[in-house]
XYZ file of C-alpha atoms in Angstrom:
242
model
C 229.488 243.960 322.105
C 231.568 243.126 319.034
C 232.494 239.164 318.761
C 236.372 239.436 318.073
C 237.037 236.047 315.921
C 240.029 234.315 317.275
C 241.878 232.097 314.847
C 240.400 228.935 315.932
C 237.120 230.345 315.162
C 237.851 231.267 311.738
C 239.228 227.787 311.441
C 235.851 226.533 312.479
C 233.950 228.638 309.972
C 236.215 227.940 306.857
C 235.977 223.933 307.977
C 232.213 223.351 308.354
C 230.867 225.411 305.403
C 232.755 223.227 302.742
C 232.053 220.196 304.787
C 228.349 220.975 304.497
C 228.315 221.525 300.966
C 230.698 218.784 299.407
C 230.306 215.765 302.199
C 230.630 213.360 298.905
C 234.829 214.290 297.901
C 236.280 211.184 297.353
C 239.037 211.687 294.556
C 242.745 212.695 295.986
C 243.222 215.384 293.776
C 240.099 217.065 294.804
C 240.858 216.821 298.302
C 244.366 218.414 297.777
C 242.693 221.168 295.808
C 240.234 221.797 298.262
C 242.702 221.611 301.142
C 245.080 223.918 299.390
C 242.156 226.590 298.913
C 241.039 226.142 302.722
C 244.768 226.500 303.802
C 244.990 229.784 301.734
C 241.873 231.339 303.054
C 242.941 230.089 306.540
C 245.920 231.978 306.404
C 244.390 235.242 304.829
C 241.962 235.085 307.490
C 244.507 234.814 310.296
C 246.540 237.743 308.833
C 243.353 239.896 308.411
C 242.302 239.475 311.793
C 245.799 240.034 313.344
C 246.108 243.567 311.169
C 242.673 244.592 312.229
C 243.411 243.697 316.118
C 246.655 245.911 315.924
C 244.840 248.533 314.065
C 242.066 248.911 316.427
C 244.311 248.841 319.643
C 246.452 251.300 318.031
C 243.662 254.011 317.928
C 242.714 253.455 321.009
C 245.792 253.640 322.515
C 246.457 256.772 320.516
C 243.331 258.283 321.499
C 243.851 257.491 325.164
C 247.375 259.345 324.992
C 245.932 262.393 323.494
C 242.744 262.422 325.630
C 245.043 262.040 329.048
C 247.505 264.914 327.504
C 244.556 267.506 327.033
C 243.538 266.677 330.521
C 247.000 267.165 332.180
C 247.282 270.455 330.369
C 243.776 271.501 331.807
C 244.942 270.295 335.166
C 248.379 272.053 335.078
C 246.918 275.194 333.638
C 243.694 275.330 336.153
C 246.357 275.131 338.894
C 248.500 277.852 337.823
C 245.554 280.157 337.488
C 244.276 279.189 340.804
C 247.646 279.605 342.535
C 247.831 283.466 340.796
C 244.377 284.205 341.820
C 245.362 282.960 345.495
C 248.764 285.097 345.575
C 246.672 288.387 344.636
C 244.752 287.699 347.776
C 241.368 289.020 346.473
C 238.404 287.268 347.064
C 236.786 287.919 343.984
C 240.015 286.795 341.947
C 240.201 283.789 344.080
C 236.333 282.924 343.498
C 237.035 283.776 339.535
C 239.951 281.367 339.834
C 238.223 278.621 340.776
C 235.706 279.142 338.165
C 237.984 279.016 335.468
C 240.077 276.026 336.832
C 236.863 274.011 337.237
C 235.858 275.120 333.897
C 239.122 273.914 331.904
C 239.029 270.646 333.867
C 235.576 270.361 332.983
C 236.002 271.139 329.377
C 239.030 268.758 329.041
C 237.089 265.549 330.435
C 234.412 266.521 327.981
C 237.027 266.614 325.085
C 238.724 263.056 326.438
C 235.344 261.605 326.412
C 234.600 262.739 322.739
C 238.248 261.327 321.821
C 237.490 258.035 323.705
C 234.361 257.422 322.163
C 235.218 258.149 318.617
C 237.886 255.673 319.330
C 235.844 253.065 320.405
C 233.697 253.597 317.625
C 236.316 253.304 314.971
C 237.440 249.836 316.855
C 234.158 248.594 316.603
C 233.865 249.642 312.854
C 237.164 247.543 312.168
C 236.180 244.367 313.920
C 232.659 244.452 312.505
C 234.236 244.818 308.731
C 237.044 242.155 309.488
C 234.039 239.684 310.688
C 232.125 240.135 307.546
C 235.352 240.026 305.120
C 235.967 236.657 306.659
C 232.442 235.337 306.273
C 232.905 236.833 302.626
C 236.165 234.814 302.367
C 234.613 231.686 303.754
C 231.676 231.958 301.233
C 234.011 232.453 298.145
C 236.494 229.416 299.426
C 232.669 227.357 299.555
C 231.620 228.647 296.519
C 235.072 227.663 294.544
C 235.540 224.583 296.164
C 231.684 223.455 295.432
C 232.328 224.647 291.879
C 235.151 222.460 291.350
C 233.859 219.391 292.619
C 230.771 220.136 290.626
C 232.702 220.140 287.591
C 234.991 216.859 288.550
C 232.941 214.801 290.942
C 229.488 213.491 289.566
C 228.479 212.385 292.990
C 227.977 215.994 294.259
C 225.344 217.030 292.222
C 223.437 213.577 292.529
C 223.516 214.005 296.224
C 221.957 217.264 295.911
C 219.137 216.547 293.655
C 218.897 213.196 296.012
C 218.335 215.393 299.239
C 215.938 217.535 297.108
C 214.044 214.204 296.411
C 213.949 213.443 300.360
C 212.323 216.517 301.116
C 209.198 215.874 299.046
C 208.481 212.084 299.504
C 204.723 212.916 300.016
C 204.621 213.296 296.541
C 203.581 210.150 293.982
C 205.040 212.023 290.959
C 207.886 214.674 290.891
C 209.131 216.382 288.020
C 212.803 217.844 288.139
C 214.146 220.708 285.938
C 217.635 220.695 285.388
C 220.193 222.596 283.074
C 220.889 220.755 279.407
C 224.635 219.806 280.516
C 223.387 218.367 283.812
C 220.742 216.420 282.037
C 223.156 214.987 279.592
C 225.740 214.258 282.202
C 223.516 212.916 285.010
C 220.093 212.151 283.612
C 219.905 211.432 280.460
C 218.095 207.808 279.370
C 218.311 205.135 282.050
C 220.335 206.994 284.486
C 217.049 208.470 285.975
C 216.256 205.006 287.178
C 218.610 205.112 290.137
C 216.595 207.953 291.725
C 213.287 206.219 290.992
C 214.346 203.202 292.629
C 216.020 204.828 295.451
C 212.808 206.471 296.691
C 210.126 204.781 295.226
C 208.690 207.810 293.342
C 207.835 208.940 290.052
C 210.744 211.118 289.241
C 211.035 212.631 285.851
C 213.884 214.964 285.018
C 213.734 217.342 281.909
C 216.161 219.833 280.678
C 215.551 223.585 280.506
C 217.842 225.704 278.367
C 216.957 228.662 280.723
C 218.969 226.952 283.632
C 222.558 227.098 284.417
C 224.741 224.376 285.706
C 223.916 223.383 288.921
C 220.620 224.517 289.021
C 217.826 222.209 289.992
C 214.090 222.957 290.384
C 211.415 220.573 291.665
C 208.059 220.911 290.539
C 205.634 219.574 293.029
C 201.690 219.752 294.009
C 202.453 222.205 296.334
C 204.677 224.412 294.230
C 208.355 224.840 292.895
C 211.364 224.291 295.139
C 214.449 225.763 294.370
C 217.343 223.435 295.132
C 220.092 224.860 292.845
C 223.365 225.266 294.348
C 223.494 228.853 293.723
C 220.196 229.522 295.958
C 221.839 227.050 298.749
C 224.710 229.165 298.952
C 222.529 232.577 298.605
C 220.531 231.295 301.555
C 223.625 230.442 303.637
C 225.006 234.331 302.953
C 221.512 235.419 303.803
C 221.739 233.841 306.969
C 225.070 234.889 307.940
C 224.313 238.519 306.834
C 226.771 238.738 304.051
């Protein structure tokens, strides 16, 4: 059965995802921009749901009306055929009339079922597509808000790196590759000391010109761990099926 998303459920999707990704939003201007993006997306989602529901219900209602009309016409015609055969008074004619009447009604029932089946199929496709569109919209909003926060709030990327280090605390030494821009902004010189002191782990940061802003690759004895912003967003998309 297709799940019809209610306005509140859409609100929950849009509200929860950015919160998971940008817990450290502190500046008032940033919060206002994030709220503005959220409210715009919420309004778009609610409008999309209402339009889609209206279209889906219209398709089913029209199909039901068309199917019932076909069935009514067949029943009327079968009655006419049957009465005509009865008036003729011939047993053979009566039997033939009954056969034709039954065939007409049976054919009409079959046509009715086909019409309704197609209508419900279209309804399902519409509701499935709107569900996907809302998830895509939610992800786009999350990406925009996170991208904005990365450029304006240094705590966002630092928090991402710290969370990544937490996952490899078994290592005595960790090498982390980031983009040249992020290295100069967050990790150049004595800026690295905060990460070493917090986890009592020897953390070495290096800049990699092949990486883009927001990328973060951890090198451990067990292999590489991609903790990049884009990778985490892709993982969320994959989990949601968008």
